[in-house]
mmCIF file of N, CA and C in Angstrom:
data_model
loop_
_atom_site.group_PDB
_atom_site.id
_atom_site.type_symbol
_atom_site.label_atom_id
_atom_site.label_comp_id
_atom_site.label_asym_id
_atom_site.label_seq_id
_atom_site.Cartn_x
_atom_site.Cartn_y
_atom_site.Cartn_z
ATOM 1 N N UNK Y 188 -3.181 11.025 -4.701
ATOM 2 C CA UNK Y 188 -4.604 11.256 -4.457
ATOM 3 C C UNK Y 188 -5.353 9.956 -4.178
ATOM 4 N N UNK Y 189 -6.401 10.055 -3.428
ATOM 5 C CA UNK Y 189 -7.179 8.879 -3.055
ATOM 6 C C UNK Y 189 -7.796 8.186 -4.263
ATOM 7 N N UNK Y 190 -8.007 8.885 -5.347
ATOM 8 C CA UNK Y 190 -8.609 8.290 -6.541
ATOM 9 C C UNK Y 190 -7.722 7.228 -7.171
ATOM 10 N N UNK Y 191 -6.431 7.245 -6.833
ATOM 11 C CA UNK Y 191 -5.463 6.312 -7.412
ATOM 12 C C UNK Y 191 -5.103 5.175 -6.459
ATOM 13 N N UNK Y 192 -5.736 5.103 -5.286
ATOM 14 C CA UNK Y 192 -5.327 4.138 -4.265
ATOM 15 C C UNK Y 192 -6.258 2.933 -4.182
ATOM 16 N N UNK Y 193 -5.641 1.762 -4.046
ATOM 17 C CA UNK Y 193 -6.342 0.520 -3.734
ATOM 18 C C UNK Y 193 -5.973 0.144 -2.315
ATOM 19 N N UNK Y 194 -6.894 -0.452 -1.603
ATOM 20 C CA UNK Y 194 -6.566 -0.893 -0.256
ATOM 21 C C UNK Y 194 -7.769 -0.872 0.656
ATOM 22 N N UNK Y 195 -7.490 -0.703 1.942
ATOM 23 C CA UNK Y 195 -8.553 -0.653 2.935
ATOM 24 C C UNK Y 195 -8.431 0.615 3.764
ATOM 25 N N UNK Y 196 -9.553 1.022 4.316
ATOM 26 C CA UNK Y 196 -9.617 2.200 5.176
ATOM 27 C C UNK Y 196 -10.383 1.794 6.429
ATOM 28 N N UNK Y 197 -9.880 2.182 7.592
ATOM 29 C CA UNK Y 197 -10.573 1.919 8.850
ATOM 30 C C UNK Y 197 -11.116 3.237 9.381
ATOM 31 N N UNK Y 198 -12.428 3.296 9.602
ATOM 32 C CA UNK Y 198 -13.025 4.546 10.073
ATOM 33 C C UNK Y 198 -12.978 4.642 11.597
ATOM 34 N N UNK Y 199 -13.524 5.702 12.142
ATOM 35 C CA UNK Y 199 -13.471 5.936 13.592
ATOM 36 C C UNK Y 199 -14.286 4.917 14.389
ATOM 37 N N UNK Y 200 -15.185 4.204 13.722
ATOM 38 C CA UNK Y 200 -15.958 3.146 14.381
ATOM 39 C C UNK Y 200 -15.284 1.781 14.236
ATOM 40 N N UNK Y 201 -14.053 1.782 13.739
ATOM 41 C CA UNK Y 201 -13.239 0.583 13.516
ATOM 42 C C UNK Y 201 -13.814 -0.333 12.448
ATOM 43 N N UNK Y 202 -14.557 0.222 11.543
ATOM 44 C CA UNK Y 202 -15.077 -0.553 10.422
ATOM 45 C C UNK Y 202 -14.103 -0.447 9.261
ATOM 46 N N UNK Y 203 -13.815 -1.590 8.670
ATOM 47 C CA UNK Y 203 -12.878 -1.632 7.554
ATOM 48 C C UNK Y 203 -13.667 -1.606 6.256
ATOM 49 N N UNK Y 204 -13.271 -0.731 5.355
ATOM 50 C CA UNK Y 204 -13.914 -0.614 4.049
ATOM 51 C C UNK Y 204 -12.875 -0.823 2.955
ATOM 52 N N UNK Y 205 -13.282 -1.466 1.887
ATOM 53 C CA UNK Y 205 -12.416 -1.659 0.727
ATOM 54 C C UNK Y 205 -12.422 -0.387 -0.091
ATOM 55 N N UNK Y 206 -11.259 0.032 -0.518
ATOM 56 C CA UNK Y 206 -11.127 1.223 -1.352
ATOM 57 C C UNK Y 206 -10.524 0.792 -2.680
ATOM 58 N N UNK Y 207 -11.179 1.126 -3.763
ATOM 59 C CA UNK Y 207 -10.687 0.754 -5.093
ATOM 60 C C UNK Y 207 -10.382 2.009 -5.906
ATOM 61 N N UNK Y 208 -9.243 1.963 -6.565
ATOM 62 C CA UNK Y 208 -8.851 3.089 -7.416
ATOM 63 C C UNK Y 208 -9.791 3.169 -8.616
ATOM 64 N N UNK Y 209 -10.068 4.374 -9.048
ATOM 65 C CA UNK Y 209 -10.874 4.509 -10.258
ATOM 66 C C UNK Y 209 -10.117 5.250 -11.352
ATOM 67 N N UNK Y 210 -8.818 5.463 -11.118
ATOM 68 C CA UNK Y 210 -7.962 5.993 -12.173
ATOM 69 C C UNK Y 210 -6.551 5.473 -11.938
ATOM 70 N N UNK Y 211 -5.761 5.333 -13.002
ATOM 71 C CA UNK Y 211 -4.400 4.804 -12.849
ATOM 72 C C UNK Y 211 -3.467 5.805 -12.179
ATOM 73 N N UNK Y 212 -2.347 5.289 -11.674
ATOM 74 C CA UNK Y 212 -1.337 6.158 -11.070
ATOM 75 C C UNK Y 212 -0.808 7.139 -12.109
ATOM 76 N N UNK Y 213 -0.509 8.339 -11.690
ATOM 77 C CA UNK Y 213 -0.018 9.387 -12.586
ATOM 78 C C UNK Y 213 1.497 9.328 -12.714
ATOM 79 N N UNK Y 214 1.993 9.429 -13.922
ATOM 80 C CA UNK Y 214 3.430 9.540 -14.161
ATOM 81 C C UNK Y 214 4.257 8.483 -13.464
ATOM 82 N N UNK Y 215 5.223 8.921 -12.650
ATOM 83 C CA UNK Y 215 6.113 8.017 -11.923
ATOM 84 C C UNK Y 215 5.596 7.683 -10.524
ATOM 85 N N UNK Y 216 4.358 7.972 -10.236
ATOM 86 C CA UNK Y 216 3.792 7.713 -8.905
ATOM 87 C C UNK Y 216 3.820 6.219 -8.597
ATOM 88 N N UNK Y 217 3.977 5.890 -7.325
ATOM 89 C CA UNK Y 217 3.997 4.509 -6.847
ATOM 90 C C UNK Y 217 3.012 4.379 -5.684
ATOM 91 N N UNK Y 218 2.495 3.162 -5.472
ATOM 92 C CA UNK Y 218 1.577 2.953 -4.344
ATOM 93 C C UNK Y 218 2.279 3.168 -3.003
ATOM 94 N N UNK Y 219 1.510 3.547 -1.993
ATOM 95 C CA UNK Y 219 2.066 3.781 -0.656
ATOM 96 C C UNK Y 219 2.817 2.569 -0.123
ATOM 97 N N UNK Y 220 2.236 1.364 -0.265
ATOM 98 C CA UNK Y 220 2.878 0.154 0.253
ATOM 99 C C UNK Y 220 4.238 -0.049 -0.393
ATOM 100 N N UNK Y 221 4.355 0.249 -1.677
ATOM 101 C CA UNK Y 221 5.623 0.082 -2.397
ATOM 102 C C UNK Y 221 6.668 1.067 -1.870
ATOM 103 N N UNK Y 222 6.269 2.312 -1.649
ATOM 104 C CA UNK Y 222 7.195 3.340 -1.144
ATOM 105 C C UNK Y 222 7.725 2.948 0.231
ATOM 106 N N UNK Y 223 6.841 2.499 1.114
ATOM 107 C CA UNK Y 223 7.266 2.103 2.459
ATOM 108 C C UNK Y 223 8.184 0.884 2.395
ATOM 109 N N UNK Y 224 7.835 -0.102 1.570
ATOM 110 C CA UNK Y 224 8.676 -1.294 1.437
ATOM 111 C C UNK Y 224 10.051 -0.954 0.884
ATOM 112 N N UNK Y 225 10.103 -0.119 -0.136
ATOM 113 C CA UNK Y 225 11.391 0.271 -0.721
ATOM 114 C C UNK Y 225 12.247 1.050 0.271
ATOM 115 N N UNK Y 226 11.619 1.932 1.025
ATOM 116 C CA UNK Y 226 12.359 2.698 2.040
ATOM 117 C C UNK Y 226 12.954 1.753 3.076
ATOM 118 N N UNK Y 227 12.149 0.793 3.547
ATOM 119 C CA UNK Y 227 12.628 -0.170 4.542
ATOM 120 C C UNK Y 227 13.763 -1.024 3.982
ATOM 121 N N UNK Y 228 13.640 -1.468 2.740
ATOM 122 C CA UNK Y 228 14.703 -2.268 2.118
ATOM 123 C C UNK Y 228 16.005 -1.484 2.057
ATOM 124 N N UNK Y 229 15.920 -0.228 1.686
ATOM 125 C CA UNK Y 229 17.123 0.606 1.575
ATOM 126 C C UNK Y 229 17.736 0.911 2.937
ATOM 127 N N UNK Y 230 16.937 0.736 3.995
ATOM 128 C CA UNK Y 230 17.449 0.914 5.357
ATOM 129 C C UNK Y 230 18.008 -0.400 5.912
ATOM 130 N N UNK Y 231 17.933 -1.468 5.117
ATOM 131 C CA UNK Y 231 18.495 -2.753 5.520
ATOM 132 C C UNK Y 231 17.497 -3.786 6.002
ATOM 133 N N UNK Y 232 16.214 -3.495 5.932
ATOM 134 C CA UNK Y 232 15.179 -4.425 6.396
ATOM 135 C C UNK Y 232 14.609 -5.226 5.225
ATOM 136 N N UNK Y 233 15.491 -5.866 4.466
ATOM 137 C CA UNK Y 233 15.073 -6.540 3.235
ATOM 138 C C UNK Y 233 14.158 -7.734 3.478
ATOM 139 N N UNK Y 234 14.435 -8.542 4.485
ATOM 140 C CA UNK Y 234 13.605 -9.725 4.726
ATOM 141 C C UNK Y 234 12.239 -9.364 5.293
ATOM 142 N N UNK Y 235 12.170 -8.354 6.110
ATOM 143 C CA UNK Y 235 10.905 -7.978 6.746
ATOM 144 C C UNK Y 235 9.952 -7.263 5.790
ATOM 145 N N UNK Y 236 10.476 -6.715 4.707
ATOM 146 C CA UNK Y 236 9.644 -5.949 3.771
ATOM 147 C C UNK Y 236 9.804 -6.447 2.344
ATOM 148 N N UNK Y 237 9.835 -7.753 2.170
ATOM 149 C CA UNK Y 237 10.026 -8.344 0.848
ATOM 150 C C UNK Y 237 8.671 -8.602 0.173
ATOM 151 N N UNK Y 238 7.876 -7.571 0.032
ATOM 152 C CA UNK Y 238 6.534 -7.692 -0.550
ATOM 153 C C UNK Y 238 6.564 -7.383 -2.044
ATOM 154 N N UNK Y 239 5.724 -8.096 -2.781
ATOM 155 C CA UNK Y 239 5.570 -7.823 -4.207
ATOM 156 C C UNK Y 239 4.129 -7.474 -4.562
ATOM 157 N N UNK Y 240 3.227 -7.594 -3.574
ATOM 158 C CA UNK Y 240 1.808 -7.318 -3.822
ATOM 159 C C UNK Y 240 1.143 -6.922 -2.501
ATOM 160 N N UNK Y 241 0.185 -6.003 -2.528
ATOM 161 C CA UNK Y 241 -0.468 -5.575 -1.289
ATOM 162 C C UNK Y 241 -1.223 -6.694 -0.570
ATOM 163 N N UNK Y 242 -1.643 -7.724 -1.289
ATOM 164 C CA UNK Y 242 -2.343 -8.841 -0.647
ATOM 165 C C UNK Y 242 -1.445 -9.546 0.363
ATOM 166 N N UNK Y 243 -0.138 -9.561 0.118
ATOM 167 C CA UNK Y 243 0.803 -10.168 1.059
ATOM 168 C C UNK Y 243 0.803 -9.402 2.379
ATOM 169 N N UNK Y 244 0.721 -8.118 2.309
ATOM 170 C CA UNK Y 244 0.704 -7.278 3.507
ATOM 171 C C UNK Y 244 -0.609 -7.488 4.259
ATOM 172 N N UNK Y 245 -1.709 -7.493 3.532
ATOM 173 C CA UNK Y 245 -3.019 -7.661 4.156
ATOM 174 C C UNK Y 245 -3.142 -9.016 4.848
ATOM 175 N N UNK Y 246 -2.543 -10.059 4.275
ATOM 176 C CA UNK Y 246 -2.653 -11.402 4.858
ATOM 177 C C UNK Y 246 -1.900 -11.532 6.177
ATOM 178 N N UNK Y 247 -0.953 -10.628 6.439
ATOM 179 C CA UNK Y 247 -0.252 -10.655 7.722
ATOM 180 C C UNK Y 247 -1.186 -10.194 8.810
#
């Protein structure tokens, strides 16, 4: 759910807004960036997706 997500959102006018979670992740839930990075690593793209924090992704 969006209530658990930190990050940025780009609207249809190409404006970027900061989104801050207002509740912790539920149970075994993981952030979207982590799921994508783990999937890529398991597919063999370890160097390209060696992120430990979302700020690393944003800085690219």
